[in-house]
């Protein structure tokens, strides 16, 4: 991953390990970087939407958490108030492309927690709206949408998994800092 | 740097060492950069969460019964609106209703005549929990606006009449009719004595907003999940009471039985 970064520092080939085949300006790696950019921004939009939808009404966010009947009452406010901001934080990191792989890993972890919580509610026969994008709380049994909610979260999980696998993307702070890889050198036209 | 000199005749071992040294140096600085990014990322997230919790808790506290509750409300935090016979031995009906909830509208349509006549006969006391969660699901501010207007009416001593007028004129659950406070003020004209400058000011300023939030929070924590929730002396009475379906006749019978008991 660091091969291009190293090669720009001198004319001599360096022994740094990493994939070295193909031109840096084209080919599958660049295509993957563009796919990762789209995925990264897509996941950012998801988190931003989820977070913003919840911050307007703290009491509703609190109740959405309470309705899962998983956390003790003493922890309900902290999760109800804090989770939307965690989601917004992830959105900011993903938009900036800063620490993409960590942000993707935390996204995946958070989504697994969400999927597990929804499954747990479903298994216990409680009827709630997941409150994933605002709202939440008890609903009539006929209005539950657990499977759609879980399927949707699984879709987001796939996005996170892609970014874990291919965190390098264009238009990313990681590229400027040369942490995630050499994308700034790969696509100077777009990331400059 | 000597590495740029291609004609350097340094022994192979020395060149290799130098090369390894450079690789190690590059790896080290990459690790430092990576660690600082990890640190930065975690700092951003922790800061976001901590700030979020602080901001949201400060926004969601602040109910003070002494100054936020409407006049003549009852309960330890004055979240309940009492209606009917002052004598504490009369059977007590506890009602949780959201002004926008269609099932509450159905309940009121079917039972308000029976209930009001029992109240007039001093056979029944009521405590209303005016909750307002439909806005969360359906959007808009109709529940909160109406709950606030009901609190303003309670402050003017005219809660129950206005309550009946609102349910008789309840818009469709998904309609945004009550987002417009002037509609609620217009309905107040049907209650003699309610349409005063004080009431209009109270409604327009959401004068009991804190109280409305506190009542809803109390409902959130109550464990009751839907409206209407109706209790007779603490026992669930809607849609059934001790195995019997609710109906005006049955309701009358239940209250009579409790009244004698």
PDB file of C-alpha atoms in Angstrom, chain B residues 74-181:
ATOM      1  CA  UNK B  74     -52.417  17.289  40.823  1.00  0.00           C
ATOM      2  CA  UNK B  75     -49.943  14.496  41.434  1.00  0.00           C
ATOM      3  CA  UNK B  76     -46.491  14.665  42.980  1.00  0.00           C
ATOM      4  CA  UNK B  77     -45.152  16.663  40.025  1.00  0.00           C
ATOM      5  CA  UNK B  78     -48.509  18.233  39.180  1.00  0.00           C
ATOM      6  CA  UNK B  79     -48.655  16.465  35.814  1.00  0.00           C
ATOM      7  CA  UNK B  80     -52.302  15.361  36.054  1.00  0.00           C
ATOM      8  CA  UNK B  81     -55.436  17.317  35.299  1.00  0.00           C
ATOM      9  CA  UNK B  82     -58.271  16.434  37.675  1.00  0.00           C
ATOM     10  CA  UNK B  83     -61.888  16.554  36.615  1.00  0.00           C
ATOM     11  CA  UNK B  84     -65.011  15.827  38.618  1.00  0.00           C
ATOM     12  CA  UNK B  85     -66.087  15.078  42.154  1.00  0.00           C
ATOM     13  CA  UNK B  86     -63.723  16.363  44.777  1.00  0.00           C
ATOM     14  CA  UNK B  87     -64.619  13.552  47.138  1.00  0.00           C
ATOM     15  CA  UNK B  88     -61.754  11.112  47.130  1.00  0.00           C
ATOM     16  CA  UNK B  89     -63.970   8.087  47.640  1.00  0.00           C
ATOM     17  CA  UNK B  90     -65.556   8.343  44.186  1.00  0.00           C
ATOM     18  CA  UNK B  91     -64.174   5.853  41.652  1.00  0.00           C
ATOM     19  CA  UNK B  92     -61.193   7.233  39.763  1.00  0.00           C
ATOM     20  CA  UNK B  93     -60.772   6.991  36.025  1.00  0.00           C
ATOM     21  CA  UNK B  94     -57.228   7.622  34.832  1.00  0.00           C
ATOM     22  CA  UNK B  95     -56.922   8.495  31.151  1.00  0.00           C
ATOM     23  CA  UNK B  96     -53.806   8.809  28.985  1.00  0.00           C
ATOM     24  CA  UNK B  97     -54.774  10.524  25.764  1.00  0.00           C
ATOM     25  CA  UNK B  98     -52.918  12.142  22.890  1.00  0.00           C
ATOM     26  CA  UNK B  99     -55.012  14.864  21.262  1.00  0.00           C
ATOM     27  CA  UNK B 100     -54.023  13.566  17.822  1.00  0.00           C
ATOM     28  CA  UNK B 101     -54.605   9.885  18.508  1.00  0.00           C
ATOM     29  CA  UNK B 102     -57.508   8.497  16.466  1.00  0.00           C
ATOM     30  CA  UNK B 103     -58.271   5.698  18.947  1.00  0.00           C
ATOM     31  CA  UNK B 104     -58.622   8.398  21.625  1.00  0.00           C
ATOM     32  CA  UNK B 105     -61.058  10.205  19.336  1.00  0.00           C
ATOM     33  CA  UNK B 106     -63.047   6.969  19.007  1.00  0.00           C
ATOM     34  CA  UNK B 107     -63.019   6.479  22.770  1.00  0.00           C
ATOM     35  CA  UNK B 108     -64.219  10.031  23.378  1.00  0.00           C
ATOM     36  CA  UNK B 109     -66.923   9.767  20.739  1.00  0.00           C
ATOM     37  CA  UNK B 110     -68.264   6.567  22.268  1.00  0.00           C
ATOM     38  CA  UNK B 111     -67.911   7.431  25.962  1.00  0.00           C
ATOM     39  CA  UNK B 112     -67.892  11.155  26.622  1.00  0.00           C
ATOM     40  CA  UNK B 113     -71.662  11.318  27.195  1.00  0.00           C
ATOM     41  CA  UNK B 114     -71.596   8.498  29.759  1.00  0.00           C
ATOM     42  CA  UNK B 115     -68.465   9.828  31.411  1.00  0.00           C
ATOM     43  CA  UNK B 116     -69.741  13.391  31.620  1.00  0.00           C
ATOM     44  CA  UNK B 117     -73.011  12.297  33.132  1.00  0.00           C
ATOM     45  CA  UNK B 118     -71.201  10.225  35.773  1.00  0.00           C
ATOM     46  CA  UNK B 119     -69.015  13.218  36.536  1.00  0.00           C
ATOM     47  CA  UNK B 120     -72.072  15.470  36.827  1.00  0.00           C
ATOM     48  CA  UNK B 121     -73.590  13.000  39.278  1.00  0.00           C
ATOM     49  CA  UNK B 122     -70.334  13.143  41.266  1.00  0.00           C
ATOM     50  CA  UNK B 123     -69.985   9.391  40.838  1.00  0.00           C
ATOM     51  CA  UNK B 124     -66.688   9.595  38.970  1.00  0.00           C
ATOM     52  CA  UNK B 125     -63.418  11.480  39.222  1.00  0.00           C
ATOM     53  CA  UNK B 126     -61.010  11.657  36.320  1.00  0.00           C
ATOM     54  CA  UNK B 127     -57.304  12.335  36.079  1.00  0.00           C
ATOM     55  CA  UNK B 128     -56.097  13.151  32.592  1.00  0.00           C
ATOM     56  CA  UNK B 129     -52.573  12.593  31.360  1.00  0.00           C
ATOM     57  CA  UNK B 130     -52.365  14.798  28.280  1.00  0.00           C
ATOM     58  CA  UNK B 131     -49.607  13.055  26.317  1.00  0.00           C
ATOM     59  CA  UNK B 132     -48.153  14.132  22.999  1.00  0.00           C
ATOM     60  CA  UNK B 133     -46.124  11.480  21.215  1.00  0.00           C
ATOM     61  CA  UNK B 134     -47.951  11.250  17.868  1.00  0.00           C
ATOM     62  CA  UNK B 135     -45.785  14.128  16.593  1.00  0.00           C
ATOM     63  CA  UNK B 136     -42.734  11.851  16.975  1.00  0.00           C
ATOM     64  CA  UNK B 137     -44.128   9.267  14.611  1.00  0.00           C
ATOM     65  CA  UNK B 138     -46.216  11.328  12.275  1.00  0.00           C
ATOM     66  CA  UNK B 139     -44.325  14.600  12.226  1.00  0.00           C
ATOM     67  CA  UNK B 140     -45.683  18.055  12.843  1.00  0.00           C
ATOM     68  CA  UNK B 141     -46.491  19.727  16.139  1.00  0.00           C
ATOM     69  CA  UNK B 142     -50.240  19.104  16.398  1.00  0.00           C
ATOM     70  CA  UNK B 143     -50.076  16.943  19.519  1.00  0.00           C
ATOM     71  CA  UNK B 144     -47.872  19.359  21.391  1.00  0.00           C
ATOM     72  CA  UNK B 145     -49.834  22.404  20.281  1.00  0.00           C
ATOM     73  CA  UNK B 146     -53.103  20.833  21.372  1.00  0.00           C
ATOM     74  CA  UNK B 147     -51.661  19.537  24.652  1.00  0.00           C
ATOM     75  CA  UNK B 148     -50.329  23.002  25.375  1.00  0.00           C
ATOM     76  CA  UNK B 149     -53.676  24.593  24.529  1.00  0.00           C
ATOM     77  CA  UNK B 150     -55.371  22.096  26.868  1.00  0.00           C
ATOM     78  CA  UNK B 151     -52.960  23.142  29.622  1.00  0.00           C
ATOM     79  CA  UNK B 152     -53.821  26.786  28.923  1.00  0.00           C
ATOM     80  CA  UNK B 153     -57.503  25.885  29.188  1.00  0.00           C
ATOM     81  CA  UNK B 154     -56.826  24.099  32.487  1.00  0.00           C
ATOM     82  CA  UNK B 155     -55.125  27.235  33.720  1.00  0.00           C
ATOM     83  CA  UNK B 156     -58.332  29.096  32.882  1.00  0.00           C
ATOM     84  CA  UNK B 157     -60.431  26.451  34.652  1.00  0.00           C
ATOM     85  CA  UNK B 158     -62.065  25.271  31.408  1.00  0.00           C
ATOM     86  CA  UNK B 159     -60.095  22.137  30.567  1.00  0.00           C
ATOM     87  CA  UNK B 160     -62.885  19.617  30.297  1.00  0.00           C
ATOM     88  CA  UNK B 161     -65.138  21.602  27.966  1.00  0.00           C
ATOM     89  CA  UNK B 162     -62.238  22.431  25.677  1.00  0.00           C
ATOM     90  CA  UNK B 163     -61.061  18.809  25.811  1.00  0.00           C
ATOM     91  CA  UNK B 164     -64.482  17.675  24.544  1.00  0.00           C
ATOM     92  CA  UNK B 165     -64.472  20.318  21.805  1.00  0.00           C
ATOM     93  CA  UNK B 166     -61.010  19.282  20.599  1.00  0.00           C
ATOM     94  CA  UNK B 167     -61.895  15.582  20.385  1.00  0.00           C
ATOM     95  CA  UNK B 168     -65.180  16.392  18.652  1.00  0.00           C
ATOM     96  CA  UNK B 169     -63.179  18.306  16.038  1.00  0.00           C
ATOM     97  CA  UNK B 170     -60.130  16.052  15.873  1.00  0.00           C
ATOM     98  CA  UNK B 171     -58.454  16.146  12.468  1.00  0.00           C
ATOM     99  CA  UNK B 172     -57.187  13.054  10.723  1.00  0.00           C
ATOM    100  CA  UNK B 173     -54.081  11.664  12.471  1.00  0.00           C
ATOM    101  CA  UNK B 174     -51.813  12.422   9.528  1.00  0.00           C
ATOM    102  CA  UNK B 175     -53.287  15.873   8.855  1.00  0.00           C
ATOM    103  CA  UNK B 176     -51.209  18.872   9.908  1.00  0.00           C
ATOM    104  CA  UNK B 177     -54.293  20.902  10.864  1.00  0.00           C
ATOM    105  CA  UNK B 178     -53.204  21.573  14.450  1.00  0.00           C
ATOM    106  CA  UNK B 179     -49.745  22.697  13.433  1.00  0.00           C
ATOM    107  CA  UNK B 180     -51.632  25.952  13.007  1.00  0.00           C
ATOM    108  CA  UNK B 181     -52.408  27.319  16.449  1.00  0.00           C
TER     109      UNK B 181
END
